[in-house]
PDB file of C-alpha atoms in Angstrom:
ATOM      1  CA  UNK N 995     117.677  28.558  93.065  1.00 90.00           C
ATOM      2  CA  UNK N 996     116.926  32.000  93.067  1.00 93.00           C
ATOM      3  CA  UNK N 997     118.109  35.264  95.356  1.00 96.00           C
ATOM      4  CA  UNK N 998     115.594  37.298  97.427  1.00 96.00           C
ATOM      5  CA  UNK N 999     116.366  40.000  95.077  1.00 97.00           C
ATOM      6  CA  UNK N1000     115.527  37.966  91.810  1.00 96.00           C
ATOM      7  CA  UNK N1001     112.464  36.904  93.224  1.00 96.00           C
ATOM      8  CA  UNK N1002     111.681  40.808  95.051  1.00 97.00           C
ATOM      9  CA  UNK N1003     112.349  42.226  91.014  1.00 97.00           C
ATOM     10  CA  UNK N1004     109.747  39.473  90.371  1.00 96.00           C
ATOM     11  CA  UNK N1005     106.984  40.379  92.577  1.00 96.00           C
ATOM     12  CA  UNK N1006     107.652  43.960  91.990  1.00 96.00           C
ATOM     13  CA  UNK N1007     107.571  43.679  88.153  1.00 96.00           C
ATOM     14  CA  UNK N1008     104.474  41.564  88.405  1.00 95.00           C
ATOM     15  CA  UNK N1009     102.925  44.342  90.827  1.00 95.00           C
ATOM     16  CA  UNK N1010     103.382  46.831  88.328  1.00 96.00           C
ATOM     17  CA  UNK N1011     102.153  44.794  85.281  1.00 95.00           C
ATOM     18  CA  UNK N1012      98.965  43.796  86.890  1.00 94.00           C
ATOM     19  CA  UNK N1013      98.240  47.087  87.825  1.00 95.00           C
ATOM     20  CA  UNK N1014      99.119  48.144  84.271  1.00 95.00           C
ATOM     21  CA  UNK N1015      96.729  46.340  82.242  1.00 94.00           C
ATOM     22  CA  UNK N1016      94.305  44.350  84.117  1.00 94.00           C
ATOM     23  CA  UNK N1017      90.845  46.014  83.623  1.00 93.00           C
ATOM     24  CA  UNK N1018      89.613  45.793  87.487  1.00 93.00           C
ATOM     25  CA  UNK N1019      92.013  44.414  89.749  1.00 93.00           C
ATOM     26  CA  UNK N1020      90.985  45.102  92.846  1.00 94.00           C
ATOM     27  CA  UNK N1021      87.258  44.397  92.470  1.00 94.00           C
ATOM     28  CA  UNK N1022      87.073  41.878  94.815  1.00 93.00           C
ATOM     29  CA  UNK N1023      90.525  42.940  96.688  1.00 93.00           C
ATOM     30  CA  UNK N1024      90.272  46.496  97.555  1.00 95.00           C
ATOM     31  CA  UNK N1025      93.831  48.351  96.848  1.00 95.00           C
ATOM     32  CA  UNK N1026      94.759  48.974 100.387  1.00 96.00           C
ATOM     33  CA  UNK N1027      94.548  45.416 100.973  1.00 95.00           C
ATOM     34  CA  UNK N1028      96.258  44.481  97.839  1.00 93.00           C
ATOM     35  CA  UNK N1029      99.227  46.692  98.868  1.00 95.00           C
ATOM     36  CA  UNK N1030      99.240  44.806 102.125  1.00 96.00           C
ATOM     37  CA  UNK N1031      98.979  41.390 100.474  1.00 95.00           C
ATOM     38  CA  UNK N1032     101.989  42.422  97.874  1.00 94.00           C
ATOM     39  CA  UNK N1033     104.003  43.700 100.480  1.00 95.00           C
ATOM     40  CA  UNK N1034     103.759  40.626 102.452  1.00 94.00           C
ATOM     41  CA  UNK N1035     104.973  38.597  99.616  1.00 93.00           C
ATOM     42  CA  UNK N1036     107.503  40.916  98.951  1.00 95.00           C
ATOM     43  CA  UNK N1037     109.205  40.733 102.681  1.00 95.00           C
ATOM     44  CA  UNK N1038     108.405  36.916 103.200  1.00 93.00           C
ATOM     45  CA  UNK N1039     111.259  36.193 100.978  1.00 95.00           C
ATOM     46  CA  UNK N1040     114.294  36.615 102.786  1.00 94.00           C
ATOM     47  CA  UNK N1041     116.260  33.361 101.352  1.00 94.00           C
ATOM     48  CA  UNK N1042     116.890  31.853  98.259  1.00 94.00           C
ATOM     49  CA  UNK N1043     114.223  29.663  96.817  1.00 92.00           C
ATOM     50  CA  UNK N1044     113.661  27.162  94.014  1.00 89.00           C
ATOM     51  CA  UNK N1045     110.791  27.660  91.291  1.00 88.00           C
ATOM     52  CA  UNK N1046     108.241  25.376  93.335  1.00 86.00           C
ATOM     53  CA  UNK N1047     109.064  27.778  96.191  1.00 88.00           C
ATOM     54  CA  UNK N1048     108.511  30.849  94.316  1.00 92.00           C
ATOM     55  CA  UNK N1049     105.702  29.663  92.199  1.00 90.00           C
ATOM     56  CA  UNK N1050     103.542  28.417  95.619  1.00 88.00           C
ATOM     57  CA  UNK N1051     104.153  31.224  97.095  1.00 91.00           C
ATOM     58  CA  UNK N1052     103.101  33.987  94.006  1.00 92.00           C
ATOM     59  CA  UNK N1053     100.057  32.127  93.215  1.00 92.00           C
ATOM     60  CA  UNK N1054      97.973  33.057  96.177  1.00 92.00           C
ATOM     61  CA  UNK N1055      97.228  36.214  93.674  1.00 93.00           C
ATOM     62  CA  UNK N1056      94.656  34.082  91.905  1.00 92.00           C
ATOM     63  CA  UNK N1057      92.505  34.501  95.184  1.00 90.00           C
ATOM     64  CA  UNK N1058      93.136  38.335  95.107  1.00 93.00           C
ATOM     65  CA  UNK N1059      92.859  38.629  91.884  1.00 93.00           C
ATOM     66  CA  UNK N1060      89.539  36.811  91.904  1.00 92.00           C
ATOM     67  CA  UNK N1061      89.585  36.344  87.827  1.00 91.00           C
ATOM     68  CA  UNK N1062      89.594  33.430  86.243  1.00 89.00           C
ATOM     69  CA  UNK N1063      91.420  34.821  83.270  1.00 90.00           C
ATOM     70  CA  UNK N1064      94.465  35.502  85.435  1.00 90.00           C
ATOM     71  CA  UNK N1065      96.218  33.048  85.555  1.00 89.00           C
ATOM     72  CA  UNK N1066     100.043  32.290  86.481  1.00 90.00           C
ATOM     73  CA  UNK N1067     101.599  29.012  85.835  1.00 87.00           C
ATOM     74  CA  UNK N1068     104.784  27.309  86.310  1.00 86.00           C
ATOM     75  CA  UNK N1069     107.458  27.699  83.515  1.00 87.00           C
ATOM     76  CA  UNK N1070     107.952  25.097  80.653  1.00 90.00           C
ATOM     77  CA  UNK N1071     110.620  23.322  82.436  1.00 88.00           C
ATOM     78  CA  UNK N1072     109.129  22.730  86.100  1.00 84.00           C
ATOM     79  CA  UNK N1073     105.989  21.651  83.729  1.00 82.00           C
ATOM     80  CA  UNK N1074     107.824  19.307  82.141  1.00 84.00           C
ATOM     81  CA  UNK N1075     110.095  18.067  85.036  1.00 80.00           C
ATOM     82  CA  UNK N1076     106.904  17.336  86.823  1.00 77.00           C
ATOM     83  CA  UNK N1077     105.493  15.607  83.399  1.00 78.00           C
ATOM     84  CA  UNK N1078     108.715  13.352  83.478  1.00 82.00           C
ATOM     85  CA  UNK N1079     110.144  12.896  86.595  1.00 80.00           C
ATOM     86  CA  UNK N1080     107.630  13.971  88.980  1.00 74.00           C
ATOM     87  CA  UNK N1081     105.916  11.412  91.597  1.00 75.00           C
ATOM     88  CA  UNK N1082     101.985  10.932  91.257  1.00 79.00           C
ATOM     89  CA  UNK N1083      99.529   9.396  93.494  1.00 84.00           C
ATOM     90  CA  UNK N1084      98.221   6.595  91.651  1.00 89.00           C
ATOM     91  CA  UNK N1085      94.678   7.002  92.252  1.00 90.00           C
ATOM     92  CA  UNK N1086      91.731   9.591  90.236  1.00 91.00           C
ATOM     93  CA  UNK N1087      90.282  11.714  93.415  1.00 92.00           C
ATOM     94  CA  UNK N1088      87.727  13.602  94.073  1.00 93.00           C
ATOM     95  CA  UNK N1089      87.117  16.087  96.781  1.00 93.00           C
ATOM     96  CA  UNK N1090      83.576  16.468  98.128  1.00 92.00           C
ATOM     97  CA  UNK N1091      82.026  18.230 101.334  1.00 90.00           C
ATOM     98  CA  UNK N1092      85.359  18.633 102.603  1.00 89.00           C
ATOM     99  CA  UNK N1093      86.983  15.454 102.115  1.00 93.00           C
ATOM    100  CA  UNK N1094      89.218  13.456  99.672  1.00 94.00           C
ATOM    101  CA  UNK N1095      88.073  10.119  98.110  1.00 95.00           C
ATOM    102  CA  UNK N1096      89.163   7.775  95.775  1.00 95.00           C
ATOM    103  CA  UNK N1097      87.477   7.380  92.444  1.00 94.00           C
ATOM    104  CA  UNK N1098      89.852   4.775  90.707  1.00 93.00           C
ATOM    105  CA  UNK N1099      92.730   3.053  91.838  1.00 93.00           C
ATOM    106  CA  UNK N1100      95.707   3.163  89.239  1.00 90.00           C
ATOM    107  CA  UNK N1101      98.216   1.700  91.624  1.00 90.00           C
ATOM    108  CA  UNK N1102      99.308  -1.922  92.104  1.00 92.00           C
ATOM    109  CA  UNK N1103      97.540  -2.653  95.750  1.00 92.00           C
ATOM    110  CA  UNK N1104      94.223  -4.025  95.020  1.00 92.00           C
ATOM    111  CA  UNK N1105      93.453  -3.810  98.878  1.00 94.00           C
ATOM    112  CA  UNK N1106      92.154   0.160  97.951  1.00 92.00           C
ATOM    113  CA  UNK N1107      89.319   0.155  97.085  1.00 93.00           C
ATOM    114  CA  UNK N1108      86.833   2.905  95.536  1.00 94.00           C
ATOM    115  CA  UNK N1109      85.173   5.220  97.454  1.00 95.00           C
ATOM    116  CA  UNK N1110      87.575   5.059 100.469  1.00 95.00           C
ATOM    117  CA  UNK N1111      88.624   8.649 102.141  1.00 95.00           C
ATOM    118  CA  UNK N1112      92.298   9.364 101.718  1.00 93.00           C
ATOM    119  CA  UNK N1113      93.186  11.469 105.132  1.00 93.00           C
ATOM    120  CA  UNK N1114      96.771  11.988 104.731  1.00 91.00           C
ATOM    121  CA  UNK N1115      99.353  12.087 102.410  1.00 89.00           C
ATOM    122  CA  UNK N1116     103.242  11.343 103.441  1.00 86.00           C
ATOM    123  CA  UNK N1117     101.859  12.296 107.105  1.00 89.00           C
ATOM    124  CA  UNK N1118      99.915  15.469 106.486  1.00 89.00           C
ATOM    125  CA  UNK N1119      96.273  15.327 107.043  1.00 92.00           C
ATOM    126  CA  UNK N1120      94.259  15.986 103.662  1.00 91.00           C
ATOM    127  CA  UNK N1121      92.514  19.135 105.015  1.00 91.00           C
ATOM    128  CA  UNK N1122      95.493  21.074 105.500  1.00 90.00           C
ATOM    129  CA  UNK N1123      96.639  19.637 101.679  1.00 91.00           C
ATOM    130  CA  UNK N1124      93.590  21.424 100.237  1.00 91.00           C
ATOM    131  CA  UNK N1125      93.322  23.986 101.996  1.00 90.00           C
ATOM    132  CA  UNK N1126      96.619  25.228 100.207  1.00 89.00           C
ATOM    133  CA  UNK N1127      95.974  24.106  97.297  1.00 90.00           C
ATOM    134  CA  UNK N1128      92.584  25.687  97.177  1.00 90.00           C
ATOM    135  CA  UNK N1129      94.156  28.853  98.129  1.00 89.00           C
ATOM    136  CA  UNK N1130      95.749  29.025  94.913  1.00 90.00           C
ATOM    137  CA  UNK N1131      93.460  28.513  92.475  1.00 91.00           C
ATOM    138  CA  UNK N1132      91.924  30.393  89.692  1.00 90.00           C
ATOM    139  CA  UNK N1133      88.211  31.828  90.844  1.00 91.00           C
ATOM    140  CA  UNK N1134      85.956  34.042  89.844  1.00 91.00           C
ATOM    141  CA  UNK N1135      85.087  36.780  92.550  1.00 92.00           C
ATOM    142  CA  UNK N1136      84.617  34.498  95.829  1.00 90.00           C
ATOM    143  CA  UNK N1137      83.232  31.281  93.776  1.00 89.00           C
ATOM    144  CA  UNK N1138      84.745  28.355  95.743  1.00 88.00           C
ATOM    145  CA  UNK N1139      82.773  25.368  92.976  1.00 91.00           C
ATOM    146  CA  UNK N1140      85.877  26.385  90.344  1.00 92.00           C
ATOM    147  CA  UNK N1141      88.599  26.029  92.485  1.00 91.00           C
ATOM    148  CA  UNK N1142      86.735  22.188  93.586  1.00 92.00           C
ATOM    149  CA  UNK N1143      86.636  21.317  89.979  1.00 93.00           C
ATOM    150  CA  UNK N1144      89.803  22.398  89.168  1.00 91.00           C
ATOM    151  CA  UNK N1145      91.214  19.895  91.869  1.00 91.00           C
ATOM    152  CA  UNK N1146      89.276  17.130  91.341  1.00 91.00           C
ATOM    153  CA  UNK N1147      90.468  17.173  87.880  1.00 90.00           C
ATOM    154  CA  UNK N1148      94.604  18.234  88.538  1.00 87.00           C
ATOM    155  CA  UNK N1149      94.690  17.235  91.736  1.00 88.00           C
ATOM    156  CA  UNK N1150      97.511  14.411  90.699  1.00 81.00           C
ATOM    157  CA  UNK N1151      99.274  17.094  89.223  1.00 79.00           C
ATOM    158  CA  UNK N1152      98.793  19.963  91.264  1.00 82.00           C
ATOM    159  CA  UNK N1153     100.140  17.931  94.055  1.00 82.00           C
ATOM    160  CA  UNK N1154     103.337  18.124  92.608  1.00 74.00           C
ATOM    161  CA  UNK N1155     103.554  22.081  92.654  1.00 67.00           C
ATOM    162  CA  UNK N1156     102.975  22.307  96.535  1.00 66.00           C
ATOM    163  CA  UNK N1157     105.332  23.007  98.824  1.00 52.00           C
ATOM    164  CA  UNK N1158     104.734  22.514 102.288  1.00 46.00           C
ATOM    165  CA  UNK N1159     107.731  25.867 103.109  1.00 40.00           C
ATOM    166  CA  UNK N1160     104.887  27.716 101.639  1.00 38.00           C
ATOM    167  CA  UNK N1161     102.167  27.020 104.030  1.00 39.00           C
ATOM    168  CA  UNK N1162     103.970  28.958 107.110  1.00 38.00           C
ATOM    169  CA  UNK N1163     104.168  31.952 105.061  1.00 37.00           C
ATOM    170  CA  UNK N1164     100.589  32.738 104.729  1.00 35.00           C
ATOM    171  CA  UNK N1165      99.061  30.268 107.218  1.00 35.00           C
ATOM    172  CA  UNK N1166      95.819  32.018 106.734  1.00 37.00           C
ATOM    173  CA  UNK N1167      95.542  32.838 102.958  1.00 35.00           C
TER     174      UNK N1167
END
């Protein structure tokens, strides 16, 4: 778990560095609204949090940001916690014109058959799933076909780095 205060140092640090060395930050942000956007991360956190927390929450930059070269991901150990321990759907998905189907079924029920639409997971409709997740993807400039391809090849795994706390921060990120 971290404090507000190690995760506030964070943000700021991060502020600073982007503004530092990235060669056009706020091309497709402009800086007043990247203030706003940094300042609402900065006084959303008000209680400790744990690295899925944190890391859900600071990667809505990668829609700010619009790069594709900026990239933040989650530190060795969550990476490997999640490579070892971590809970995957047991199906290959793929998300098209707004909804999630399956392309192969790894998983023991042979009742599931290809093709079919999966339209919630542990109770949450699938919408609201990608929405998030799509949120926090790597882009370049507005381009929403990256983001797409990017889930409907980590989607398994990306899953695992989504916290649902996260969502009623930024409801409309």
């Amino acid at each position: 778990m971290y404090s507000p205060n190690e995760m506030k140092a964070d943000i700021l640090f991060l502020k600073r560095k982007l503004e530092k060395i990235h060669p056009d930050l706020y091309r497709y942000t402009p800086r007043p609204a990247f203030k706003t956007f940094f300042d609402s991360l900065y006084y959303s956190i008000n209680k400790p949090m744990n690295e899925q927390g944190f890391f859900s929450l600071i990667t809505l930059l990668h829609a700010k940001t619009g790069d594709g070269h900026t990239m933040l991901l989650p530190s060795e150990t969550m990476t490997n916690h999640t490579n070892t321990r971590g809970k995957l759907l047991p199906f290959t998905l793929t998300y098209i014109d707004g909804k999630l189907y399956i392309v192969e079924n790894c998983s023991a029920d042979s009742s599931i058959e290809k093709g079919e639409e999966i339209v919630k997971i542990n109770g949450e409709k699938t919408a609201a799933i990608m929405s998030q997740l799509m949120a926090r993807q790597i882009r370049d400039g507005y381009n929403q076909t990256y983001p797409i391809w990017i889930l409907n090849h980590y989607f398994r795994g990306l899953l695992q780095f989504r916290v649902r706390s996260a969502r009623s921060l930024f409801p409309r990120t």
